[in-house]
């Protein structure tokens, strides 16, 4: 009998956690696991929702409203009762809604992936729920890096056991070279992929790029994504006189092709878990310049696959930009080293196997075995 796994997440928006769930659903061993997912929010026409439909993945969409909505617990409970999972796997803030129904229906294994450092993962209510779930109710928190694991122990107590399973990506999606989908203009291209939100620190990104551009003007910056801070960043670009050098590409489905066309990735975030875009850039053979935050140093080998700089330091970021931009040979060497590192350590098939082994090990420890008790 196949083991039924139910992922629960807020929605299928453009974030890394959502991308990971879709990739995991595809990569799990179909002979051993039957996998479905629940989106608490209804469909809203996102690109990932379209991909889920095109691939025929088993997904339930509920009708959660914005803000706290306890009414979503009942339809979620109905899905759990109908699907009868042996494993409920929650993501982001949804544990506050999924905990009670998964306990009520006696789901043997309850796993929660920590996609970010524990201090930033959820709000105060979420931390209270997580503390209860991890400490007393048998929910297993999975950390996506050693740094995230250390924050889990710091926030929820040193006795909390949190296995580390690194995120992975489908390598074949990013290693094909790709078709040109956005015109280059004969300049060295830096790319940033991420939501226009405080975490990503676009303001520092533009400031550092301006400093570097003053010394090496044959560059341009592609900004991929949307978010509430985009108008402010557009205004900053205009005031700095960078309109000819910074291009806003919006939300895109052709990230692999864009990474293939770019020369290097920039990621100046103030905090991160394990950003998938870093792995994607490395899989595309591109060097990475990023801030030394969260799990990023566990992905980027400083001086080998890219450069790591302190967060909040535009001068250091500008210097790293110039070092990479000034040497085609350095970019080639770093790109090759990044590809090898991703191939060896961050293939989605490795991630899927690790989660599968975790599920099986936890099921063995439950008295009910593979069935409901």
Coordinates of C-alpha atoms in Angstrom, one line a residue:
X1 CA 0.0 0.0 0.0
X2 CA 1.3 3.4 -0.9
X3 CA 2.0 6.0 1.8
X4 CA -0.2 9.0 1.4
X5 CA 1.5 12.4 1.9
X6 CA -0.5 15.6 2.2
X7 CA 1.4 18.9 1.8
X8 CA -0.4 22.0 3.2
X9 CA 0.6 25.5 2.3
X10 CA -1.0 28.9 2.1
X11 CA -1.1 29.1 -1.7
X12 CA 0.8 28.5 -4.9
X13 CA 2.4 31.9 -5.2
X14 CA 5.8 32.7 -6.7
X15 CA 7.9 31.9 -3.6
X16 CA 10.6 29.3 -3.0
X17 CA 8.6 27.2 -0.6
X18 CA 5.7 26.8 -3.1
X19 CA 8.2 25.9 -5.8
X20 CA 9.8 23.3 -3.6
X21 CA 6.4 21.7 -2.9
X22 CA 5.6 21.3 -6.6
X23 CA 9.1 19.9 -7.3
X24 CA 8.8 17.5 -4.4
X25 CA 5.4 16.3 -5.5
X26 CA 7.0 15.4 -8.9
X27 CA 10.2 13.9 -7.6
X28 CA 8.8 11.6 -4.9
X29 CA 8.9 7.8 -5.7
X30 CA 5.5 7.2 -7.2
X31 CA 5.8 3.5 -6.5
X32 CA 5.9 4.2 -2.7
X33 CA 4.1 7.5 -2.2
X34 CA 0.8 9.0 -3.2
X35 CA 1.2 12.8 -2.8
X36 CA -1.4 15.6 -2.7
X37 CA -1.4 19.2 -1.6
X38 CA -3.8 21.7 -0.1
X39 CA -3.8 25.4 -0.8
X40 CA -5.6 27.2 1.9
X41 CA -6.4 30.1 -0.4
X42 CA -8.5 29.7 -3.6
X43 CA -7.0 29.8 -7.0
X44 CA -5.9 33.3 -8.1
X45 CA -4.4 32.7 -11.5
X46 CA -0.7 32.4 -10.5
X47 CA 1.9 30.9 -12.8
X48 CA 2.6 28.0 -10.4
X49 CA -1.2 27.2 -10.2
X50 CA -1.2 27.0 -14.0
X51 CA 1.9 24.7 -13.8
X52 CA 0.2 22.5 -11.2
X53 CA -2.9 22.1 -13.5
X54 CA -0.8 21.4 -16.6
X55 CA 1.1 18.7 -14.7
X56 CA -2.0 17.1 -13.4
X57 CA -0.9 17.2 -9.7
X58 CA -3.5 16.4 -7.1
X59 CA -4.2 19.7 -5.4
X60 CA -7.2 20.9 -3.2
X61 CA -8.0 24.6 -3.2
X62 CA -9.8 25.9 -0.1
X63 CA -11.4 29.4 0.5
X64 CA -9.4 31.0 3.2
X65 CA -9.9 34.8 3.5
X66 CA -7.1 37.2 4.1
X67 CA -5.9 37.5 7.7
X68 CA -6.7 35.1 10.5
X69 CA -9.5 32.8 9.3
X70 CA -10.5 29.9 11.7
X71 CA -13.3 29.0 9.3
X72 CA -10.7 27.3 7.0
X73 CA -10.1 24.6 9.6
X74 CA -13.4 22.8 8.8
X75 CA -12.8 22.3 5.0
X76 CA -9.2 21.4 5.7
X77 CA -10.3 18.8 8.2
X78 CA -12.7 17.4 5.5
X79 CA -9.7 17.0 3.0
X80 CA -7.7 15.2 5.7
X81 CA -10.6 12.9 6.5
X82 CA -11.2 12.1 2.8
X83 CA -7.5 11.7 1.6
X84 CA -6.5 9.8 4.8
X85 CA -2.8 10.8 4.8
X86 CA -0.3 8.9 6.8
X87 CA 1.9 12.0 6.6
X88 CA 0.8 15.7 6.9
X89 CA 3.6 18.0 5.8
X90 CA 3.0 21.7 6.5
X91 CA 4.8 24.8 5.2
X92 CA 5.2 28.4 6.2
X93 CA 2.5 29.6 8.7
X94 CA -0.2 26.9 8.1
X95 CA 0.5 24.8 11.1
X96 CA -1.9 27.0 13.2
X97 CA -4.7 25.7 10.9
X98 CA -3.5 22.2 10.3
X99 CA -2.4 21.1 13.8
X100 CA -5.9 20.4 15.3
X101 CA -7.4 18.5 12.3
X102 CA -4.3 16.4 11.9
X103 CA -4.4 15.5 15.6
X104 CA -8.2 14.9 15.5
X105 CA -7.9 12.5 12.5
X106 CA -4.9 10.8 14.2
X107 CA -2.5 11.3 11.3
X108 CA 0.5 9.2 12.4
X109 CA 3.3 11.6 11.1
X110 CA 3.3 15.3 11.2
X111 CA 6.2 17.2 9.6
X112 CA 6.8 20.9 9.2
X113 CA 9.5 22.4 7.0
X114 CA 11.2 25.6 8.3
X115 CA 11.8 27.5 5.2
X116 CA 13.4 30.5 6.9
X117 CA 15.3 31.3 10.1
X118 CA 13.0 30.7 13.0
X119 CA 12.9 34.4 14.1
X120 CA 11.4 35.4 10.8
X121 CA 9.3 32.3 9.8
X122 CA 6.1 33.2 11.6
X123 CA 4.5 35.8 13.8
X124 CA 4.1 35.6 17.6
X125 CA 0.9 33.4 17.4
X126 CA 2.8 31.1 15.0
X127 CA 5.7 30.8 17.3
X128 CA 3.3 29.9 20.2
X129 CA 1.7 27.2 18.0
X130 CA 5.1 25.9 16.8
X131 CA 6.5 25.8 20.4
X132 CA 3.5 23.6 21.4
X133 CA 3.7 21.5 18.3
X134 CA 7.4 20.8 18.3
X135 CA 7.8 20.5 22.0
X136 CA 4.7 18.5 23.1
X137 CA 2.6 17.3 20.1
X138 CA 5.0 15.3 18.0
X139 CA 5.4 17.6 15.0
X140 CA 8.9 17.2 13.6
X141 CA 10.4 20.5 12.3
X142 CA 12.7 20.0 9.3
X143 CA 15.3 22.7 8.8
X144 CA 16.6 23.5 5.3
X145 CA 20.1 24.4 6.5
X146 CA 22.3 24.0 9.5
X147 CA 21.9 27.7 10.2
X148 CA 18.1 27.4 10.2
X149 CA 18.4 24.4 12.5
X150 CA 20.5 26.5 15.0
X151 CA 17.7 29.2 15.0
X152 CA 15.1 26.6 15.6
X153 CA 16.9 25.4 18.7
X154 CA 17.5 29.0 19.8
X155 CA 13.8 30.0 19.5
X156 CA 12.1 26.7 20.4
X157 CA 14.5 25.2 22.8
X158 CA 17.7 23.1 22.6
X159 CA 15.8 19.9 23.2
X160 CA 13.9 20.2 19.9
X161 CA 15.1 17.7 17.4
X162 CA 15.3 19.2 13.9
X163 CA 16.7 17.1 11.0
X164 CA 18.3 19.0 8.2
X165 CA 17.2 18.4 4.6
X166 CA 18.6 20.8 2.1
X167 CA 16.3 22.1 -0.7
X168 CA 17.0 20.8 -4.1
X169 CA 16.1 21.7 -7.7
X170 CA 15.5 19.8 -10.9
X171 CA 18.9 20.2 -12.5
X172 CA 17.7 19.5 -16.0
X173 CA 15.5 22.5 -15.9
X174 CA 18.5 24.9 -15.5
X175 CA 21.3 23.3 -17.4
X176 CA 20.1 23.3 -21.0
X177 CA 21.5 26.6 -22.2
X178 CA 18.0 27.9 -23.1
X179 CA 16.5 30.1 -25.8
X180 CA 17.0 33.9 -25.6
X181 CA 13.7 35.3 -24.2
X182 CA 14.8 38.8 -23.2
X183 CA 17.1 40.9 -25.4
X184 CA 20.6 41.6 -24.2
X185 CA 22.2 44.9 -25.2
X186 CA 25.8 44.0 -25.4
X187 CA 26.5 44.6 -21.7
X188 CA 27.4 42.3 -18.8
X189 CA 24.1 41.3 -17.2
X190 CA 23.5 40.9 -13.5
X191 CA 20.2 39.3 -12.5
X192 CA 18.2 39.4 -9.3
X193 CA 15.1 37.2 -8.8
X194 CA 12.9 37.9 -5.8
X195 CA 9.9 39.6 -4.4
X196 CA 10.0 43.4 -3.9
X197 CA 9.8 43.1 -0.1
X198 CA 12.0 44.3 2.8
X199 CA 13.8 40.9 3.2
X200 CA 15.4 41.2 -0.3
X201 CA 16.7 44.7 0.2
X202 CA 16.4 46.0 -3.3
X203 CA 17.4 49.5 -2.1
X204 CA 20.9 48.3 -1.1
X205 CA 21.1 46.3 -4.4
X206 CA 20.5 49.4 -6.5
X207 CA 22.8 51.5 -4.4
X208 CA 25.7 49.0 -4.7
X209 CA 25.0 48.6 -8.4
X210 CA 25.2 52.3 -8.9
X211 CA 28.6 52.4 -7.1
X212 CA 29.9 49.6 -9.3
X213 CA 28.5 51.1 -12.5
X214 CA 30.3 54.4 -11.9
X215 CA 33.6 52.4 -12.3
X216 CA 32.5 49.9 -14.9
X217 CA 29.6 51.3 -17.0
X218 CA 29.2 48.3 -19.4
X219 CA 26.8 46.5 -17.1
X220 CA 23.0 46.2 -16.6
X221 CA 20.8 44.8 -13.9
X222 CA 17.7 42.7 -14.5
X223 CA 15.1 42.7 -11.7
X224 CA 12.7 39.8 -11.9
X225 CA 9.6 39.7 -9.6
X226 CA 6.8 41.8 -8.2
X227 CA 5.9 43.1 -4.8
X228 CA 4.7 46.0 -2.7
X229 CA 8.1 47.9 -2.8
X230 CA 8.5 47.9 -6.6
X231 CA 7.3 51.5 -7.0
X232 CA 9.8 52.7 -4.4
X233 CA 12.6 50.8 -6.2
X234 CA 11.5 52.2 -9.6
X235 CA 11.6 55.7 -8.1
X236 CA 15.1 55.1 -6.6
X237 CA 16.3 53.9 -10.0
X238 CA 14.9 57.0 -11.7
X239 CA 16.4 59.4 -9.2
X240 CA 19.8 57.7 -9.5
X241 CA 19.8 58.1 -13.2
X242 CA 19.9 54.4 -13.8
X243 CA 16.8 53.9 -16.0
X244 CA 19.0 52.8 -19.0
X245 CA 20.9 50.3 -16.8
X246 CA 18.1 48.7 -14.7
X247 CA 15.3 46.7 -16.3
X248 CA 12.2 45.6 -14.5
X249 CA 11.0 42.3 -15.9
X250 CA 8.1 41.5 -13.6
X251 CA 6.9 38.0 -12.9
X252 CA 8.3 35.4 -15.4
X253 CA 7.8 31.8 -16.2
X254 CA 11.2 31.7 -18.1
X255 CA 13.5 31.9 -15.1
X256 CA 15.8 29.2 -16.5
X257 CA 16.2 31.0 -19.8
X258 CA 16.8 34.3 -18.1
X259 CA 19.5 32.8 -15.8
X260 CA 21.1 31.2 -18.9
X261 CA 21.3 34.6 -20.6
X262 CA 22.6 36.5 -17.6
X263 CA 26.2 36.5 -16.5
X264 CA 25.8 36.4 -12.7
X265 CA 23.3 36.5 -9.9
X266 CA 23.0 39.1 -7.1
X267 CA 21.2 38.4 -3.8
X268 CA 21.7 41.1 -1.1
X269 CA 19.0 39.8 1.3
X270 CA 18.9 40.8 4.9
X271 CA 17.8 37.2 5.8
X272 CA 17.2 33.9 4.0
X273 CA 16.7 30.2 4.6
X274 CA 18.0 28.3 1.6
X275 CA 17.1 30.5 -1.5
X276 CA 16.3 28.3 -4.4
X277 CA 17.4 31.0 -6.9
X278 CA 21.0 30.6 -5.7
X279 CA 20.8 26.9 -6.5
X280 CA 19.2 27.7 -9.8
X281 CA 21.8 30.2 -10.8
X282 CA 24.6 27.7 -9.9
X283 CA 22.8 25.0 -11.9
X284 CA 22.8 27.4 -14.9
X285 CA 26.6 27.8 -14.4
X286 CA 26.5 31.3 -13.1
X287 CA 28.6 32.8 -10.2
X288 CA 26.7 34.2 -7.3
X289 CA 27.3 37.4 -5.2
X290 CA 25.2 37.3 -2.1
X291 CA 25.0 38.4 1.5
X292 CA 26.3 36.1 4.2
X293 CA 23.0 35.4 5.8
X294 CA 21.0 32.3 6.8
X295 CA 21.8 29.2 4.8
X296 CA 23.5 31.0 1.9
X297 CA 27.0 30.3 3.1
X298 CA 26.1 26.6 3.0
X299 CA 25.4 27.0 -0.7
X300 CA 27.9 29.5 -2.0
X301 CA 31.6 28.6 -1.4
X302 CA 33.2 32.0 -1.0
X303 CA 35.9 32.6 -3.6
X304 CA 35.0 29.4 -5.4
X305 CA 31.4 29.6 -6.6
X306 CA 30.9 33.3 -5.9
X307 CA 31.5 35.9 -3.2
X308 CA 29.8 36.4 0.1
X309 CA 29.6 39.9 1.6
X310 CA 28.3 41.3 5.0
X311 CA 24.6 42.2 4.9
X312 CA 23.8 45.9 4.7
X313 CA 27.1 46.9 3.2
X314 CA 26.7 48.5 -0.3
X315 CA 30.4 49.2 -0.6
X316 CA 31.4 45.5 -0.1
X317 CA 28.7 44.4 -2.5
X318 CA 29.9 46.9 -5.1
X319 CA 33.5 45.6 -4.8
X320 CA 32.3 42.0 -5.2
X321 CA 30.3 43.0 -8.3
X322 CA 33.4 44.6 -9.8
X323 CA 35.6 41.5 -9.1
X324 CA 33.2 39.2 -10.9
X325 CA 32.4 41.6 -13.7
X326 CA 36.1 42.3 -14.4
X327 CA 37.1 38.8 -15.3
X328 CA 35.4 36.5 -17.8
X329 CA 37.8 33.7 -16.7
X330 CA 36.8 34.1 -13.1
X331 CA 33.1 33.9 -14.1
X332 CA 33.7 30.8 -16.1
X333 CA 35.6 29.0 -13.2
X334 CA 33.0 30.0 -10.6
X335 CA 30.2 28.9 -12.9
X336 CA 31.7 25.5 -13.4
X337 CA 32.4 25.1 -9.7
X338 CA 28.8 26.1 -8.9
X339 CA 27.4 23.6 -11.3
X340 CA 29.5 20.8 -9.8
X341 CA 28.4 21.7 -6.3
X342 CA 24.7 21.7 -7.2
X343 CA 25.0 18.5 -9.1
X344 CA 26.6 16.7 -6.1
X345 CA 24.6 18.1 -3.3
X346 CA 21.4 19.9 -4.3
X347 CA 19.5 17.7 -6.8
X348 CA 15.7 17.6 -6.0
X349 CA 15.9 13.8 -6.2
X350 CA 18.2 13.8 -3.2
X351 CA 15.8 16.0 -1.4
X352 CA 12.9 13.8 -2.2
X353 CA 14.7 10.7 -1.1
X354 CA 15.7 12.3 2.2
X355 CA 12.0 13.3 2.9
X356 CA 10.9 9.8 1.9
X357 CA 13.4 8.2 4.3
X358 CA 12.2 10.6 7.1
X359 CA 8.6 9.8 6.5
X360 CA 9.3 6.0 6.6
X361 CA 11.5 6.3 9.7
X362 CA 8.8 8.3 11.6
X363 CA 6.1 5.9 10.5
X364 CA 8.1 3.0 11.9
X365 CA 8.1 4.7 15.2
X366 CA 4.3 5.1 15.4
X367 CA 2.3 2.3 16.9
X368 CA -0.2 2.4 14.1
X369 CA 2.3 1.6 11.4
X370 CA 1.1 2.8 8.0
X371 CA -2.6 3.1 8.8
X372 CA -4.7 5.4 10.8
X373 CA -5.0 4.4 14.4

